[in-house]
Tab-separated table of C-alpha atoms in Angstrom:
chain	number	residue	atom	x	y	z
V	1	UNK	CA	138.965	82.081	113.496
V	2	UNK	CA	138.331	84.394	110.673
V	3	UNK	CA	141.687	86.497	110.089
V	4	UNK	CA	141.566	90.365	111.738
V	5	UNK	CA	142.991	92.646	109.408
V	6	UNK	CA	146.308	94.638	110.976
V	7	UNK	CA	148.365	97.874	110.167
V	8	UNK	CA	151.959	98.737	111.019
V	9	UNK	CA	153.226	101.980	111.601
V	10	UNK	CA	157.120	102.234	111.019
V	11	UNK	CA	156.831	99.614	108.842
V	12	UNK	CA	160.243	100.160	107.112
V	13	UNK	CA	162.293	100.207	110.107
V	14	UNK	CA	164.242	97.122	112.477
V	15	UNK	CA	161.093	96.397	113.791
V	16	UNK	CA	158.496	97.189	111.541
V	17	UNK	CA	160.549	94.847	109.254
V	18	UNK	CA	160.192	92.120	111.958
V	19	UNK	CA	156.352	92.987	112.485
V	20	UNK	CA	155.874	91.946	108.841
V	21	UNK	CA	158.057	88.489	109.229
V	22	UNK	CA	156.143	87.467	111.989
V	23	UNK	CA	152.851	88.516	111.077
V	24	UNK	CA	153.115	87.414	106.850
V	25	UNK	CA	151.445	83.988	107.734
V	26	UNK	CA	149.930	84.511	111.264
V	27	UNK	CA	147.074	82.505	111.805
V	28	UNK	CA	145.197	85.311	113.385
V	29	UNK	CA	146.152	88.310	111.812
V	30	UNK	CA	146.422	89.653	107.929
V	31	UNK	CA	148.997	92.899	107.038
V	32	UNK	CA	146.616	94.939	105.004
V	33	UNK	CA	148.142	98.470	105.831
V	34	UNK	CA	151.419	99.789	106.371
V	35	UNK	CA	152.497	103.237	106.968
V	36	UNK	CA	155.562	104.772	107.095
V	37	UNK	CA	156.773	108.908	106.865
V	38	UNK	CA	156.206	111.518	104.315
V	39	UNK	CA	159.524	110.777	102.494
V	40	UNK	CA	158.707	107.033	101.977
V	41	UNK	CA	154.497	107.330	101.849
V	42	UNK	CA	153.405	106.953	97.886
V	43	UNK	CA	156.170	104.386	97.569
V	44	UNK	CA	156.025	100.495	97.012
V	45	UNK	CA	157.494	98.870	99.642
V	46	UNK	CA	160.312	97.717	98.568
V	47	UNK	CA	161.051	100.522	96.838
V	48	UNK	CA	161.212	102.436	99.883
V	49	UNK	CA	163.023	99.346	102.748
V	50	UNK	CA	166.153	98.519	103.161
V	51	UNK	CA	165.471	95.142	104.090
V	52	UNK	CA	167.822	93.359	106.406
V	53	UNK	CA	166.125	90.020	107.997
V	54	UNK	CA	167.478	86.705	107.098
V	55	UNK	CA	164.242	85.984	105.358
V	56	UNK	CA	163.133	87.091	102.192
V	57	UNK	CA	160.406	90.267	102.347
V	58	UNK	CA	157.232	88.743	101.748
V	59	UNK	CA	156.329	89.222	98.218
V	60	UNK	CA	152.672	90.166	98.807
V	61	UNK	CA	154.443	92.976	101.102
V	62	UNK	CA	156.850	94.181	98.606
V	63	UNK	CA	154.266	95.366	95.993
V	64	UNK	CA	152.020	97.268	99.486
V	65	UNK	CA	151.931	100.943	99.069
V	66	UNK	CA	153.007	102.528	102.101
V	67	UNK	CA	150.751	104.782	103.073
V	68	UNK	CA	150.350	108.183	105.249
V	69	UNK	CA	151.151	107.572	109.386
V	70	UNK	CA	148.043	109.555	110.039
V	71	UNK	CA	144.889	108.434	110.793
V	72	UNK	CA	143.450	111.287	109.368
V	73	UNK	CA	144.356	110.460	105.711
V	74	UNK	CA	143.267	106.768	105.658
V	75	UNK	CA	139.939	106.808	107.288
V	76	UNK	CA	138.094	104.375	105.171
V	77	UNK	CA	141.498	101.419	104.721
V	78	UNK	CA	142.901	102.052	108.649
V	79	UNK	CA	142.735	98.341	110.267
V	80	UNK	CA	141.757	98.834	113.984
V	81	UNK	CA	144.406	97.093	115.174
V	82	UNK	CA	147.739	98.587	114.640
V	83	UNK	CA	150.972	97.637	115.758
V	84	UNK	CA	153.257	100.595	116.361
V	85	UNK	CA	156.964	100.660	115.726
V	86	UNK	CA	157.732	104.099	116.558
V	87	UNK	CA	160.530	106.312	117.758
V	88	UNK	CA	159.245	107.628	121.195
V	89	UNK	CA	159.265	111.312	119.646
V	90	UNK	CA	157.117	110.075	116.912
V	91	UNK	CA	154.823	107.737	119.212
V	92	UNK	CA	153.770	110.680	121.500
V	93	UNK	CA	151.844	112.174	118.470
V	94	UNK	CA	150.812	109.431	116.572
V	95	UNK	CA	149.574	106.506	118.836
V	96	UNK	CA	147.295	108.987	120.957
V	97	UNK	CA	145.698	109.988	117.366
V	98	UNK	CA	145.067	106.571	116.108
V	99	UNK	CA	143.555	105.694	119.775
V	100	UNK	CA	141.258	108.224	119.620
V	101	UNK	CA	140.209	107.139	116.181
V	102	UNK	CA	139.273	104.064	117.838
V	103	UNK	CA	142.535	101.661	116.842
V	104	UNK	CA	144.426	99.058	118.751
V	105	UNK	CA	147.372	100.809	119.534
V	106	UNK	CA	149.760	97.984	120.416
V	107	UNK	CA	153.161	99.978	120.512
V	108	UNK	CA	156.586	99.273	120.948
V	109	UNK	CA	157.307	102.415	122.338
V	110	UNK	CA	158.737	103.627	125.506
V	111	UNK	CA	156.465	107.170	125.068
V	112	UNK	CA	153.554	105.340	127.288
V	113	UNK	CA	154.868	102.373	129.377
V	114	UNK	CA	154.645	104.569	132.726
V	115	UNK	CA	151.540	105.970	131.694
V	116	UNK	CA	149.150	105.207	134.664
V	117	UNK	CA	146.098	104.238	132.439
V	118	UNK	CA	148.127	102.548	130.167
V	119	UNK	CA	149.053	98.620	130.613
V	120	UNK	CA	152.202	97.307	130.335
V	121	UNK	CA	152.259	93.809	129.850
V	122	UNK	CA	153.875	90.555	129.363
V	123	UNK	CA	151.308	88.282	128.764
V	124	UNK	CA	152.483	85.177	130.806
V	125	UNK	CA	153.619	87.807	134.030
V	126	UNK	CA	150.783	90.282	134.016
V	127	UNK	CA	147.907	89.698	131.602
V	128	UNK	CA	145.920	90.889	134.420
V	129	UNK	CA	146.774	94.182	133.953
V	130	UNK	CA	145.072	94.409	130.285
V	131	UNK	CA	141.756	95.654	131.896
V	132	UNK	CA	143.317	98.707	132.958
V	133	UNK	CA	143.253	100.265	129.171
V	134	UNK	CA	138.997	100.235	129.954
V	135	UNK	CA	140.123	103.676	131.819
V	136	UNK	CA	141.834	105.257	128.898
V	137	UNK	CA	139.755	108.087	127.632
V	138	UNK	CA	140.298	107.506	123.918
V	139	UNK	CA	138.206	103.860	125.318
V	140	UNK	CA	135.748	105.435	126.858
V	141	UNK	CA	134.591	107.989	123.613
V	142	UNK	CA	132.736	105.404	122.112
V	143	UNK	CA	134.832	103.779	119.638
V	144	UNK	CA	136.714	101.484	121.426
V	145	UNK	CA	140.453	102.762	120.938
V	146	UNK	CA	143.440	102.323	123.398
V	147	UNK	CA	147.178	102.428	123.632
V	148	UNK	CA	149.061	98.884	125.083
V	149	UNK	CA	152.760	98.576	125.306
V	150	UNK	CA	155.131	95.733	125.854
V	151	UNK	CA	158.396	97.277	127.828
V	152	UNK	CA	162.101	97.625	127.101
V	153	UNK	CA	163.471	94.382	125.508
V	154	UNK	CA	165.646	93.966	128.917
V	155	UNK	CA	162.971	94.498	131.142
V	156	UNK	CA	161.088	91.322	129.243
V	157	UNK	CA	164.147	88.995	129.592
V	158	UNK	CA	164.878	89.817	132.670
V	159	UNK	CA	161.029	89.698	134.028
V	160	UNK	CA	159.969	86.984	132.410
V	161	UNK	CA	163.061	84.980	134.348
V	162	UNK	CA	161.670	87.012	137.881
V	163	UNK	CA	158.240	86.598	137.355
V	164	UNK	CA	158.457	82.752	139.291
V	165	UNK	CA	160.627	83.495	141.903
V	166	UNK	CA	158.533	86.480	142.683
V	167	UNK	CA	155.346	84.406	143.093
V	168	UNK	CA	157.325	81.897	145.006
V	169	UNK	CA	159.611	83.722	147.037
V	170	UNK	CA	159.461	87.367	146.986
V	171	UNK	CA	162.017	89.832	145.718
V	172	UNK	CA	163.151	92.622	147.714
V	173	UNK	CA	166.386	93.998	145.497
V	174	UNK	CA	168.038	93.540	142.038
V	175	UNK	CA	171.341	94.509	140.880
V	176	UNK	CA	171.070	93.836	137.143
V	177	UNK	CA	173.973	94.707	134.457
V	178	UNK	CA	173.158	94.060	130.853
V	179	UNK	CA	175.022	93.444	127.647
V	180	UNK	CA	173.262	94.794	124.719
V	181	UNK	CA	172.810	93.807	121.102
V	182	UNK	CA	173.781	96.334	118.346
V	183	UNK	CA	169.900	95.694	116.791
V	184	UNK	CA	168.937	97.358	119.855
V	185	UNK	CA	169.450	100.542	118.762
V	186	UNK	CA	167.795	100.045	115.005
V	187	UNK	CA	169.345	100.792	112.021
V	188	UNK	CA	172.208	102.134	111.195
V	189	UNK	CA	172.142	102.129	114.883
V	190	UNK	CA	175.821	102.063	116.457
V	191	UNK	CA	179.056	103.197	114.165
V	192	UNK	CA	180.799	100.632	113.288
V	193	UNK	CA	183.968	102.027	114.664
V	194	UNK	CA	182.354	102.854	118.220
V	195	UNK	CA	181.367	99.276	118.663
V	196	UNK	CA	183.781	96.908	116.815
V	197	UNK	CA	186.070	95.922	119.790
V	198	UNK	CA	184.533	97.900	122.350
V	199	UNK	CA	182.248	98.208	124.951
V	200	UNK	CA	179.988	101.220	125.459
V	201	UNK	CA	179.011	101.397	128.673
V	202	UNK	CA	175.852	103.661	127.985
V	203	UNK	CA	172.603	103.776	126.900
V	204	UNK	CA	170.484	106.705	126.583
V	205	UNK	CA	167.678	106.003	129.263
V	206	UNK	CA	167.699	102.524	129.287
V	207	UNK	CA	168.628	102.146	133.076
V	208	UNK	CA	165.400	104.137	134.189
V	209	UNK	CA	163.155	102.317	131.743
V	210	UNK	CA	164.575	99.174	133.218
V	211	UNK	CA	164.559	99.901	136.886
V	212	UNK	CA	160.927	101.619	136.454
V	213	UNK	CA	159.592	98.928	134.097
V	214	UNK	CA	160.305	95.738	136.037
V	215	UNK	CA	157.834	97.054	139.084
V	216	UNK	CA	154.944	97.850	137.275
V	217	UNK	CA	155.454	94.444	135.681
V	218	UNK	CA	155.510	92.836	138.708
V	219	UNK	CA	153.246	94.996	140.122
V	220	UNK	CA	149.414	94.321	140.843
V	221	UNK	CA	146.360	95.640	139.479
V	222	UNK	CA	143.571	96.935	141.733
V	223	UNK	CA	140.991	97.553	139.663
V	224	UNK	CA	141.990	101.284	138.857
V	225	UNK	CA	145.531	101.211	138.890
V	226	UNK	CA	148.475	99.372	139.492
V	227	UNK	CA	150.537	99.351	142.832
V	228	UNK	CA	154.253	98.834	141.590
V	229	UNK	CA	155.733	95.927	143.472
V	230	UNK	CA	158.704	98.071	145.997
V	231	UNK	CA	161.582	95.995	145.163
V	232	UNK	CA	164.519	97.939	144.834
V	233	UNK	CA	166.072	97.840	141.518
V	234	UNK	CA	169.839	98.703	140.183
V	235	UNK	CA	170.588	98.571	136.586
V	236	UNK	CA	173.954	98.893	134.254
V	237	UNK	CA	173.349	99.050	130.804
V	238	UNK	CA	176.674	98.510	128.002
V	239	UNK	CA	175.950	97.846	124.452
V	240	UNK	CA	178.144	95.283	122.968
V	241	UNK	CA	179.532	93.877	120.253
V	242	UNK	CA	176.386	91.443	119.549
V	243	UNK	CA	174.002	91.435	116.406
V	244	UNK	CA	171.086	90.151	118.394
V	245	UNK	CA	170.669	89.316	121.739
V	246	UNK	CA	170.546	90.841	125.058
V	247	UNK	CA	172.892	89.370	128.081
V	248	UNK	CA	172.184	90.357	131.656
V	249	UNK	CA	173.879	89.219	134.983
V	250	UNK	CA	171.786	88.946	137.827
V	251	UNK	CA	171.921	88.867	141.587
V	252	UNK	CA	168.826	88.706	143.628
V	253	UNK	CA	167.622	88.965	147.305
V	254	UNK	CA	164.529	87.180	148.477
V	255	UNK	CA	162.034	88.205	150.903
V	256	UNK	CA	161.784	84.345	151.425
V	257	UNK	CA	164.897	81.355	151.112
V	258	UNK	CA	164.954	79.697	148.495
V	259	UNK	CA	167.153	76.540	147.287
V	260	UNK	CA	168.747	75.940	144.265
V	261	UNK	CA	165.798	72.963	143.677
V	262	UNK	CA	163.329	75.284	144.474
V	263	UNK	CA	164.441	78.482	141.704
V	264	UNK	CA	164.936	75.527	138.732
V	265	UNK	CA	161.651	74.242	139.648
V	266	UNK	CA	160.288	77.871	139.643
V	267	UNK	CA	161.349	78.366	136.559
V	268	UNK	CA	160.727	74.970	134.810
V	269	UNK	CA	156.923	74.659	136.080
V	270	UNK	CA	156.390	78.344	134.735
V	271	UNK	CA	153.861	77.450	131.951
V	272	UNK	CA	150.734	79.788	132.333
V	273	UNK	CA	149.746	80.464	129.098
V	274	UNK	CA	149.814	76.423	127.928
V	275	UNK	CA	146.523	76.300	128.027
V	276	UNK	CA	145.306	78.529	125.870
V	277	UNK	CA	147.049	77.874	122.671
V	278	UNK	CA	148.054	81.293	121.285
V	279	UNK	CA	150.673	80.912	118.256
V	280	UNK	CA	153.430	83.159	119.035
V	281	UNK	CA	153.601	81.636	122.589
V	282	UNK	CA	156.320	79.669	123.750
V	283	UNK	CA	156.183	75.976	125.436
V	284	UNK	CA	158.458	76.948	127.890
V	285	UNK	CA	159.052	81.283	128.549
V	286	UNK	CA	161.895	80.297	130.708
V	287	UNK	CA	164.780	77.844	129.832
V	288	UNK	CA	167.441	76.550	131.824
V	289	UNK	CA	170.691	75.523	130.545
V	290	UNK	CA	172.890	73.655	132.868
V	291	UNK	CA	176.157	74.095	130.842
V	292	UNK	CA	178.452	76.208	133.008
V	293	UNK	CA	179.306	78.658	130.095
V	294	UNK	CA	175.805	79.131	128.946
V	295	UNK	CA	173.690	81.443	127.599
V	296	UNK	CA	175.695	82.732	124.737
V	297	UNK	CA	173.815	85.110	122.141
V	298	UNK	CA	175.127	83.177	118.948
V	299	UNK	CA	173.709	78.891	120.448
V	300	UNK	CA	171.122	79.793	122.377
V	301	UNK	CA	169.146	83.280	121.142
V	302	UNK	CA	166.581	81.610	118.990
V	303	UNK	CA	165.353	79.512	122.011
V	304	UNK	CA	161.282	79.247	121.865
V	305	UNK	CA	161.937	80.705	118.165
V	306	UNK	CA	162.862	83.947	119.974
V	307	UNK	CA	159.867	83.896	122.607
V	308	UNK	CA	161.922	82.210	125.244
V	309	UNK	CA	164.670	83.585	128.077
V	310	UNK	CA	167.373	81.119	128.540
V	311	UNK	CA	169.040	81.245	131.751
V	312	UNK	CA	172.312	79.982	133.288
V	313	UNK	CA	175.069	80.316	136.064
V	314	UNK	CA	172.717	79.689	138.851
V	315	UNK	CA	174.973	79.986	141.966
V	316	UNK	CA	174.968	81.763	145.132
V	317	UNK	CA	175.813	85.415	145.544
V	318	UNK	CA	177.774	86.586	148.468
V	319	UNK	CA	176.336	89.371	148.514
V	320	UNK	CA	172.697	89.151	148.221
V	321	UNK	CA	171.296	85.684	147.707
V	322	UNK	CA	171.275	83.798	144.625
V	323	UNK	CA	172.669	85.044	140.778
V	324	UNK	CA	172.515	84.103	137.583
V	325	UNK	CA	172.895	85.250	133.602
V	326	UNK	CA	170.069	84.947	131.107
V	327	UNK	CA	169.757	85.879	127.854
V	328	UNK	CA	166.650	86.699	125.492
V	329	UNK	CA	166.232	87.963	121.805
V	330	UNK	CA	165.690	91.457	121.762
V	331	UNK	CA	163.807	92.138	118.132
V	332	UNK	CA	161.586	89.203	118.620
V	333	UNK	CA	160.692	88.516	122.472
V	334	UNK	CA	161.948	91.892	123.219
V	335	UNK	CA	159.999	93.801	120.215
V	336	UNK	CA	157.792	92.475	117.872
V	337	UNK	CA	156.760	89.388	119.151
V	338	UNK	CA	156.413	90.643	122.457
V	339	UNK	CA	153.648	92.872	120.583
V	340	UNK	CA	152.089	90.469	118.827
V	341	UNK	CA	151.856	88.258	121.464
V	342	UNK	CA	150.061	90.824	123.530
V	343	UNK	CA	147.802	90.918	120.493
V	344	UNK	CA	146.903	87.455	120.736
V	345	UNK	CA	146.214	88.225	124.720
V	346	UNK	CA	143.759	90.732	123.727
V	347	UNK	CA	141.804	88.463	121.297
V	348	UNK	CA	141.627	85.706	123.848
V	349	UNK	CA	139.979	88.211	126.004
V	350	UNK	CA	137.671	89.758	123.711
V	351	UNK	CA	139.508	92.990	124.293
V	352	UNK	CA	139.838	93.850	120.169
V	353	UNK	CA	138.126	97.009	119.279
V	354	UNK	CA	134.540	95.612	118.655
V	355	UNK	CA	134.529	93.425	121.405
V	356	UNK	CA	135.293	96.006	124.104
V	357	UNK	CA	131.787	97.420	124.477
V	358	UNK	CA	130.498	93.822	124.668
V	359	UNK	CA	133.032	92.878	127.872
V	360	UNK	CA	133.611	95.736	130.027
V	361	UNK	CA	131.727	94.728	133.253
V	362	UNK	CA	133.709	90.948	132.358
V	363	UNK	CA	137.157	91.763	131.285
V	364	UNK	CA	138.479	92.014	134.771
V	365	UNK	CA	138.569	88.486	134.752
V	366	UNK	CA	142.651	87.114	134.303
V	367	UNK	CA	143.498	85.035	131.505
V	368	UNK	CA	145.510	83.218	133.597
V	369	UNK	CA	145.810	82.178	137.431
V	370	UNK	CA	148.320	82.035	139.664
């Protein structure tokens, strides 16, 4: 497969720096464009990132010139497929503009995830749901542009572990209470003296985005729309002393029982993108650790080189039926390579701008079955 040229937006931020490590020698997809804002545009860029990955910046990268964030003022070297790494203030003004210039828009953002034209996926739960950006206008004007997100980076953890038992058994109620990595909240992100022997038990709306999130997720797609799945959802969000990785506790009700056998098989047969090969995929999206004091963020984050949700504690709860802790990277699974990923998705299903036109009456079809 001939290499699709790419662009980042926000390339010199937490995640726009982790775009560019996972995307230097993707197999699919070349960096030839990255943007940033008016303060850092003109510059080389490593004259204008602060890098702070435990890999080198790429050296190809360093010498880029970071260019304008407007579609506007690149017409002729935009890519048309861009991965976003926006502030949501930001992304409400620039994805829309390089959608209806007929880009790719695979964001990171929260701005559109509720959007009802606009998927929100997690390509081994919901890939289904892809063929819903065919009823974005900036799609239907001729040149092929659309907006896809991947959600919150607790809402993947935590649905990637529900996604099985869902299919399986049914969920009618969550109570979910999360642990949060400092990287969460980009850099400089939290003060050092807020954080450092402390919890802070709030996060500016990350409860909603996580209560909302996991039922369109788990929701269905009916050709027009999605019908959210109406499992209730309750959600406590702390941010915690933790570089990377994202810790929630879980307890769960059922619509149907369900035996401890029958949630590890669940999760251990839960494979549905095998098949297809795409790079940034993991072998295994969900990992069970029997140790009884496992997941912990520092042994176990890098699981499925950061693709994966590791989950533990499986027991009873006594007050709805079963609970458990899990634990997933939230700059790779829960940013970057949650967008890349979907990126791969879209390729599989000739969804790219330049294969739309050719595929709308087919791309209804899943990528994957139940």
């Amino acid at each position: 497969m001939e290499r699709r040229k790419v662009g980042i937006l926000g390339a010199t931020g937490t995640v726009g720096q982790r775009f560019i490590q996972l995307l230097e020698s993707h197999p699919w997809f070349e960096i030839t464009w990255l943007a940033a804002s008016e303060r850092s545009a003109g510059k080389r860029y490593a004259d204008a990132c602060r890098w702070k990955l435990d890999t080198p910046m790429p050296a190809r990268v360093a010498e880029m010139v970071l260019q304008p964030n407007t579609p506007e003022a690149n017409t002729e070297d935009v890519p048309r497929i861009i991965f976003a790494a926006l502030d949501s203030d930001v992304a409400k003004e620039l994805e829309p503009a390089f959608a209806e210039a007929g880009c790719a828009v695979i964001s990171n953002s929260s701005a559109f995830r509720m959007t009802h034209d606009v998927p929100l996926v997690i390509p081994e739960v919901n890939a289904d749901h892809l063929p819903l950006l065919l009823h974005q206008t900036s799609c239907k004007n001729g040149k092929g542009g659309y907006i896809v997100t991947n959600p919150n980076c607790c809402a993947i953890g935590l649905v990637l572990a529900l996604a099985p038992l869902q299919e399986r058994f049914g969920i009618e109620a969550m109570f979910v209470s999360t642990m949060q990595a400092v990287s969460g909240a980009g850099y400089p992100g939290v003060p050092s003296l807020d954080i450092l022997g402390n919890v802070v038990p709030f996060i500016k709306n990350e409860e909603e985005k996580l209560q909302e999130e996991v039922n369109k997720l788990l929701g269905s797609f009916n050709g027009k729309a999605i019908d959210m799945l109406p499992a209730k959802v309750s959600a406590h969000c702390n941010r915690v002393a933790v570089i990377d990785g994202h810790t929630e506790c879980v307890s769960i009700k059922f619509t149907k029982a369900a035996t401890r056998e029958e949630i590890l098989a669940a999760w251990s047969e839960f494979q549905p993108l095998a098949q297809h090969h795409l790079p940034s995929a993991p072998e295994n999206p969900v990992i069970f650790n029997e140790s009884i004091d496992r997941p912990q963020p520092r042994l176990d984050v890098n699981a499925g080189k950061g693709m994966s949700t590791t989950v533990g504690r499986l027991r009873e709860c006594s007050l709805l039926d079963w609970k458990f802790v899990l634990l997933s990277h939230n700059t790779v699974r829960g940013a970057a390579g949650a967008a890349v990923l979907n990126a791969e998705v879209l390729a599989k299903m000739d969804l790219l701008p330049g294969q739309v036109k050719h595929t709308q009456t087919g791309a209804g079809r899943e990528l994957v079955t139940a």
